[in-house]
Amino acid sequence: MSFSHNFRFSKVIRMALIPSAAVIASEEKTNDQKEKLICRPSDLPIYSHDIPTPRCIEEKPTWLGHYLQEKIAGMRLVVEKVVKEVNAYEQVAEEYVRQGVDKADGALTYLRQENNTAPKIGAIAIGGLSGLILSLRKGYFKKTLYVTTGALAMTAVCYPKQTTEYAEFGIQEGKKYATIAYNFAYGDKAESDDSCIYRPDYGKEEEVSDEEVQYRQ
């Protein structure tokens, strides 16, 4: 009786322990799998995997397309070279023009100074000589006209204000004498006398201040 009782007890204990052993075994198996999935820092790769680059398929041009492409590329290079050279020459020309304008302004300012009498005389003489050179093969009248024009042009450059005043006075006197000559030619003396401009101060000396005298000198 005691033997059968012990046998039953051991059977019950065995039936109770078998499921727990199976659970323990399954837990150990899952722990082993987790340990296998864990990656250590030393196992990590330094660089990422190479990214595949797409391949470009180049279309080979035809003989005519290749010929035209070469000719157009050559023309484009020639045009670019010509444009660069033109730009370089343009910059050089602009620099020369700027320097010439600066020098001309400096010379003009120097000539128009009040105390530079000798340079002014030289400039007027050069203007007259230039007119004479231009009229070497001309007649006497044209030589005189060219020399006078050159000298007057340089005089106007050196004395702009005085030239303007004398020019206005000369125009007025020329109109007056032209009217007198016209009326005299047609015999209308009375009309010519009326057309003359009466100036009560004509022939009298003009009162000029000391500053204007110094300026005119």
mmCIF file of N, CA and C in Angstrom, residues 48-130:
data_model
loop_
_atom_site.group_PDB
_atom_site.id
_atom_site.type_symbol
_atom_site.label_atom_id
_atom_site.label_comp_id
_atom_site.label_asym_id
_atom_site.label_seq_id
_atom_site.Cartn_x
_atom_site.Cartn_y
_atom_site.Cartn_z
ATOM 1 N N SER A 48 29.188 52.676 -45.111
ATOM 2 C CA SER A 48 27.953 52.072 -45.595
ATOM 3 C C SER A 48 28.223 51.306 -46.885
ATOM 4 N N HIS A 49 27.267 50.549 -47.247
ATOM 5 C CA HIS A 49 27.408 49.776 -48.474
ATOM 6 C C HIS A 49 27.404 50.711 -49.685
ATOM 7 N N ASP A 50 28.130 50.335 -50.699
ATOM 8 C CA ASP A 50 28.217 51.153 -51.913
ATOM 9 C C ASP A 50 26.853 51.287 -52.573
ATOM 10 N N ILE A 51 26.509 52.578 -52.885
ATOM 11 C CA ILE A 51 25.233 52.830 -53.551
ATOM 12 C C ILE A 51 25.428 52.637 -55.048
ATOM 13 N N PRO A 52 24.657 51.871 -55.661
ATOM 14 C CA PRO A 52 24.841 51.649 -57.107
ATOM 15 C C PRO A 52 24.524 52.920 -57.898
ATOM 16 N N THR A 53 25.446 53.323 -58.733
ATOM 17 C CA THR A 53 25.263 54.521 -59.562
ATOM 18 C C THR A 53 24.579 54.150 -60.871
ATOM 19 N N PRO A 54 23.663 55.022 -61.311
ATOM 20 C CA PRO A 54 22.980 54.706 -62.577
ATOM 21 C C PRO A 54 23.931 54.859 -63.760
ATOM 22 N N ARG A 55 23.768 54.056 -64.701
ATOM 23 C CA ARG A 55 24.601 54.081 -65.899
ATOM 24 C C ARG A 55 23.928 54.929 -66.981
ATOM 25 N N CYS A 56 24.739 55.828 -67.569
ATOM 26 C CA CYS A 56 24.234 56.665 -68.650
ATOM 27 C C CYS A 56 24.623 56.046 -69.986
ATOM 28 N N ILE A 57 23.676 55.899 -70.788
ATOM 29 C CA ILE A 57 23.919 55.329 -72.111
ATOM 30 C C ILE A 57 24.061 56.488 -73.090
ATOM 31 N N GLU A 58 25.254 56.671 -73.611
ATOM 32 C CA GLU A 58 25.509 57.758 -74.549
ATOM 33 C C GLU A 58 25.119 57.325 -75.956
ATOM 34 N N GLU A 59 24.379 58.239 -76.569
ATOM 35 C CA GLU A 59 23.987 57.968 -77.945
ATOM 36 C C GLU A 59 25.087 58.460 -78.881
ATOM 37 N N LYS A 60 25.563 57.616 -79.701
ATOM 38 C CA LYS A 60 26.609 57.977 -80.645
ATOM 39 C C LYS A 60 25.998 58.760 -81.809
ATOM 40 N N PRO A 61 26.524 60.001 -82.047
ATOM 41 C CA PRO A 61 25.951 60.785 -83.148
ATOM 42 C C PRO A 61 26.335 60.203 -84.501
ATOM 43 N N THR A 62 25.564 60.587 -85.460
ATOM 44 C CA THR A 62 25.853 60.151 -86.819
ATOM 45 C C THR A 62 27.042 60.923 -87.385
ATOM 46 N N TRP A 63 27.469 60.549 -88.567
ATOM 47 C CA TRP A 63 28.620 61.208 -89.181
ATOM 48 C C TRP A 63 28.329 62.684 -89.444
ATOM 49 N N LEU A 64 27.133 62.977 -89.940
ATOM 50 C CA LEU A 64 26.764 64.362 -90.216
ATOM 51 C C LEU A 64 26.646 65.172 -88.934
ATOM 52 N N GLY A 65 26.025 64.576 -87.907
ATOM 53 C CA GLY A 65 25.902 65.278 -86.634
ATOM 54 C C GLY A 65 27.255 65.539 -85.999
ATOM 55 N N HIS A 66 28.164 64.566 -86.079
ATOM 56 C CA HIS A 66 29.507 64.747 -85.528
ATOM 57 C C HIS A 66 30.258 65.847 -86.280
ATOM 58 N N TYR A 67 30.119 65.893 -87.595
ATOM 59 C CA TYR A 67 30.787 66.910 -88.410
ATOM 60 C C TYR A 67 30.257 68.307 -88.075
ATOM 61 N N LEU A 68 28.930 68.435 -88.005
ATOM 62 C CA LEU A 68 28.345 69.730 -87.673
ATOM 63 C C LEU A 68 28.715 70.175 -86.265
ATOM 64 N N GLN A 69 28.759 69.231 -85.333
ATOM 65 C CA GLN A 69 29.110 69.565 -83.957
ATOM 66 C C GLN A 69 30.532 70.107 -83.874
ATOM 67 N N GLU A 70 31.460 69.490 -84.593
ATOM 68 C CA GLU A 70 32.842 69.971 -84.583
ATOM 69 C C GLU A 70 32.954 71.364 -85.208
ATOM 70 N N LYS A 71 32.252 71.584 -86.320
ATOM 71 C CA LYS A 71 32.335 72.885 -86.983
ATOM 72 C C LYS A 71 31.731 73.991 -86.123
ATOM 73 N N ILE A 72 30.594 73.722 -85.513
ATOM 74 C CA ILE A 72 29.944 74.727 -84.665
ATOM 75 C C ILE A 72 30.790 75.033 -83.437
ATOM 76 N N ALA A 73 31.396 73.981 -82.848
ATOM 77 C CA ALA A 73 32.261 74.203 -81.682
ATOM 78 C C ALA A 73 33.472 75.050 -82.063
ATOM 79 N N GLY A 74 34.064 74.779 -83.246
ATOM 80 C CA GLY A 74 35.201 75.585 -83.696
ATOM 81 C C GLY A 74 34.816 77.032 -83.945
ATOM 82 N N MET A 75 33.664 77.256 -84.570
ATOM 83 C CA MET A 75 33.200 78.622 -84.805
ATOM 84 C C MET A 75 32.925 79.346 -83.498
ATOM 85 N N ARG A 76 32.366 78.644 -82.536
ATOM 86 C CA ARG A 76 32.082 79.272 -81.243
ATOM 87 C C ARG A 76 33.374 79.699 -80.552
ATOM 88 N N LEU A 77 34.406 78.861 -80.621
ATOM 89 C CA LEU A 77 35.683 79.221 -80.008
ATOM 90 C C LEU A 77 36.309 80.430 -80.705
ATOM 91 N N VAL A 78 36.203 80.470 -82.038
ATOM 92 C CA VAL A 78 36.761 81.609 -82.779
ATOM 93 C C VAL A 78 36.024 82.896 -82.424
ATOM 94 N N VAL A 79 34.700 82.820 -82.339
ATOM 95 C CA VAL A 79 33.905 84.006 -82.000
ATOM 96 C C VAL A 79 34.231 84.492 -80.591
ATOM 97 N N GLU A 80 34.378 83.574 -79.649
ATOM 98 C CA GLU A 80 34.734 83.965 -78.280
ATOM 99 C C GLU A 80 36.099 84.646 -78.241
ATOM 100 N N LYS A 81 37.043 84.123 -79.016
ATOM 101 C CA LYS A 81 38.374 84.729 -79.050
ATOM 102 C C LYS A 81 38.325 86.132 -79.638
ATOM 103 N N VAL A 82 37.570 86.299 -80.729
ATOM 104 C CA VAL A 82 37.453 87.620 -81.360
ATOM 105 C C VAL A 82 36.785 88.613 -80.415
ATOM 106 N N VAL A 83 35.742 88.163 -79.714
ATOM 107 C CA VAL A 83 35.038 89.050 -78.776
ATOM 108 C C VAL A 83 35.964 89.486 -77.648
ATOM 109 N N LYS A 84 36.780 88.562 -77.150
ATOM 110 C CA LYS A 84 37.722 88.916 -76.085
ATOM 111 C C LYS A 84 38.746 89.936 -76.581
ATOM 112 N N GLU A 85 39.258 89.745 -77.801
ATOM 113 C CA GLU A 85 40.229 90.697 -78.340
ATOM 114 C C GLU A 85 39.597 92.071 -78.563
ATOM 115 N N VAL A 86 38.365 92.088 -79.062
ATOM 116 C CA VAL A 86 37.678 93.368 -79.277
ATOM 117 C C VAL A 86 37.462 94.095 -77.953
ATOM 118 N N ASN A 87 37.073 93.352 -76.923
ATOM 119 C CA ASN A 87 36.882 93.971 -75.605
ATOM 120 C C ASN A 87 38.192 94.532 -75.063
ATOM 121 N N ALA A 88 39.293 93.788 -75.296
ATOM 122 C CA ALA A 88 40.591 94.273 -74.824
ATOM 123 C C ALA A 88 40.985 95.560 -75.547
ATOM 124 N N TYR A 89 40.827 95.586 -76.890
ATOM 125 C CA TYR A 89 41.149 96.807 -77.645
ATOM 126 C C TYR A 89 40.225 97.960 -77.253
ATOM 127 N N GLU A 90 38.974 97.649 -76.968
ATOM 128 C CA GLU A 90 38.036 98.700 -76.558
ATOM 129 C C GLU A 90 38.449 99.322 -75.230
ATOM 130 N N GLN A 91 38.884 98.486 -74.298
ATOM 131 C CA GLN A 91 39.344 99.014 -73.015
ATOM 132 C C GLN A 91 40.583 99.892 -73.188
ATOM 133 N N VAL A 92 41.514 99.441 -74.066
ATOM 134 C CA VAL A 92 42.723 100.241 -74.311
ATOM 135 C C VAL A 92 42.358 101.579 -74.951
ATOM 136 N N ALA A 93 41.439 101.549 -75.937
ATOM 137 C CA ALA A 93 41.019 102.792 -76.594
ATOM 138 C C ALA A 93 40.338 103.734 -75.611
ATOM 139 N N GLU A 94 39.481 103.197 -74.754
ATOM 140 C CA GLU A 94 38.824 104.040 -73.750
ATOM 141 C C GLU A 94 39.838 104.669 -72.806
ATOM 142 N N GLU A 95 40.877 103.910 -72.461
ATOM 143 C CA GLU A 95 41.907 104.452 -71.575
ATOM 144 C C GLU A 95 42.670 105.589 -72.258
ATOM 145 N N TYR A 96 43.016 105.397 -73.544
ATOM 146 C CA TYR A 96 43.715 106.461 -74.279
ATOM 147 C C TYR A 96 42.836 107.704 -74.429
ATOM 148 N N VAL A 97 41.565 107.486 -74.717
ATOM 149 C CA VAL A 97 40.648 108.624 -74.859
ATOM 150 C C VAL A 97 40.512 109.374 -73.542
ATOM 151 N N ARG A 98 40.402 108.627 -72.454
ATOM 152 C CA ARG A 98 40.276 109.269 -71.141
ATOM 153 C C ARG A 98 41.528 110.072 -70.809
ATOM 154 N N GLN A 99 42.705 109.482 -71.083
ATOM 155 C CA GLN A 99 43.943 110.215 -70.830
ATOM 156 C C GLN A 99 44.044 111.459 -71.711
ATOM 157 N N GLY A 100 43.628 111.325 -72.994
ATOM 158 C CA GLY A 100 43.662 112.484 -73.884
ATOM 159 C C GLY A 100 42.737 113.598 -73.431
ATOM 160 N N VAL A 101 41.545 113.221 -72.967
ATOM 161 C CA VAL A 101 40.596 114.228 -72.478
ATOM 162 C C VAL A 101 41.131 114.916 -71.231
ATOM 163 N N ASP A 102 41.738 114.130 -70.344
ATOM 164 C CA ASP A 102 42.310 114.727 -69.129
ATOM 165 C C ASP A 102 43.438 115.702 -69.473
ATOM 166 N N LYS A 103 44.300 115.298 -70.420
ATOM 167 C CA LYS A 103 45.399 116.191 -70.805
ATOM 168 C C LYS A 103 44.874 117.444 -71.503
ATOM 169 N N ALA A 104 43.859 117.276 -72.347
ATOM 170 C CA ALA A 104 43.285 118.440 -73.029
ATOM 171 C C ALA A 104 42.642 119.401 -72.033
ATOM 172 N N ASP A 105 41.943 118.846 -71.050
ATOM 173 C CA ASP A 105 41.351 119.714 -70.017
ATOM 174 C C ASP A 105 42.424 120.451 -69.230
ATOM 175 N N GLY A 106 43.515 119.731 -68.918
ATOM 176 C CA GLY A 106 44.601 120.388 -68.196
ATOM 177 C C GLY A 106 45.249 121.498 -69.007
ATOM 178 N N ALA A 107 45.477 121.233 -70.306
ATOM 179 C CA ALA A 107 46.074 122.262 -71.166
ATOM 180 C C ALA A 107 45.139 123.452 -71.344
ATOM 181 N N LEU A 108 43.843 123.166 -71.488
ATOM 182 C CA LEU A 108 42.878 124.258 -71.650
ATOM 183 C C LEU A 108 42.791 125.115 -70.393
ATOM 184 N N THR A 109 42.800 124.464 -69.245
ATOM 185 C CA THR A 109 42.785 125.220 -67.986
ATOM 186 C C THR A 109 44.043 126.064 -67.835
ATOM 187 N N TYR A 110 45.179 125.496 -68.256
ATOM 188 C CA TYR A 110 46.444 126.235 -68.169
ATOM 189 C C TYR A 110 46.446 127.444 -69.100
ATOM 190 N N LEU A 111 45.894 127.279 -70.315
ATOM 191 C CA LEU A 111 45.872 128.395 -71.262
ATOM 192 C C LEU A 111 44.932 129.510 -70.821
ATOM 193 N N ARG A 112 43.875 129.157 -70.123
ATOM 194 C CA ARG A 112 42.888 130.159 -69.729
ATOM 195 C C ARG A 112 43.238 130.872 -68.425
ATOM 196 N N GLN A 113 44.380 130.558 -67.857
ATOM 197 C CA GLN A 113 44.780 131.285 -66.659
ATOM 198 C C GLN A 113 45.199 132.705 -67.034
ATOM 199 N N GLU A 114 45.027 133.630 -66.103
ATOM 200 C CA GLU A 114 45.201 135.050 -66.412
ATOM 201 C C GLU A 114 46.649 135.426 -66.685
ATOM 202 N N ASN A 115 47.590 134.822 -65.989
ATOM 203 C CA ASN A 115 48.984 135.253 -66.080
ATOM 204 C C ASN A 115 49.770 134.533 -67.173
ATOM 205 N N ASN A 116 49.161 133.607 -67.886
ATOM 206 C CA ASN A 116 49.881 132.840 -68.911
ATOM 207 C C ASN A 116 49.747 133.529 -70.272
ATOM 208 N N THR A 117 50.386 134.681 -70.397
ATOM 209 C CA THR A 117 50.287 135.434 -71.654
ATOM 210 C C THR A 117 51.120 134.794 -72.758
ATOM 211 N N ALA A 118 52.337 134.374 -72.415
ATOM 212 C CA ALA A 118 53.220 133.785 -73.429
ATOM 213 C C ALA A 118 52.650 132.488 -74.011
ATOM 214 N N PRO A 119 52.136 131.565 -73.196
ATOM 215 C CA PRO A 119 51.521 130.368 -73.791
ATOM 216 C C PRO A 119 50.325 130.687 -74.675
ATOM 217 N N LYS A 120 49.553 131.709 -74.312
ATOM 218 C CA LYS A 120 48.411 132.088 -75.144
ATOM 219 C C LYS A 120 48.869 132.605 -76.504
ATOM 220 N N ILE A 121 49.925 133.441 -76.503
ATOM 221 C CA ILE A 121 50.446 133.949 -77.779
ATOM 222 C C ILE A 121 50.961 132.799 -78.635
ATOM 223 N N GLY A 122 51.648 131.857 -77.992
ATOM 224 C CA GLY A 122 52.142 130.699 -78.735
ATOM 225 C C GLY A 122 51.019 129.859 -79.316
ATOM 226 N N ALA A 123 49.943 129.667 -78.545
ATOM 227 C CA ALA A 123 48.808 128.883 -79.039
ATOM 228 C C ALA A 123 48.133 129.573 -80.219
ATOM 229 N N ILE A 124 47.989 130.903 -80.137
ATOM 230 C CA ILE A 124 47.372 131.640 -81.252
ATOM 231 C C ILE A 124 48.256 131.565 -82.499
ATOM 232 N N ALA A 125 49.582 131.663 -82.290
ATOM 233 C CA ALA A 125 50.504 131.555 -83.429
ATOM 234 C C ALA A 125 50.445 130.164 -84.054
ATOM 235 N N ILE A 126 50.335 129.138 -83.225
ATOM 236 C CA ILE A 126 50.220 127.771 -83.746
ATOM 237 C C ILE A 126 48.932 127.606 -84.542
ATOM 238 N N GLY A 127 47.839 128.222 -84.066
ATOM 239 C CA GLY A 127 46.584 128.163 -84.817
ATOM 240 C C GLY A 127 46.708 128.806 -86.186
ATOM 241 N N GLY A 128 47.349 129.983 -86.246
ATOM 242 C CA GLY A 128 47.558 130.632 -87.547
ATOM 243 C C GLY A 128 48.477 129.832 -88.449
ATOM 244 N N LEU A 129 49.535 129.239 -87.870
ATOM 245 C CA LEU A 129 50.451 128.419 -88.660
ATOM 246 C C LEU A 129 49.762 127.169 -89.198
ATOM 247 N N SER A 130 48.875 126.596 -88.404
ATOM 248 C CA SER A 130 48.112 125.430 -88.875
ATOM 249 C C SER A 130 47.236 125.798 -90.068
#
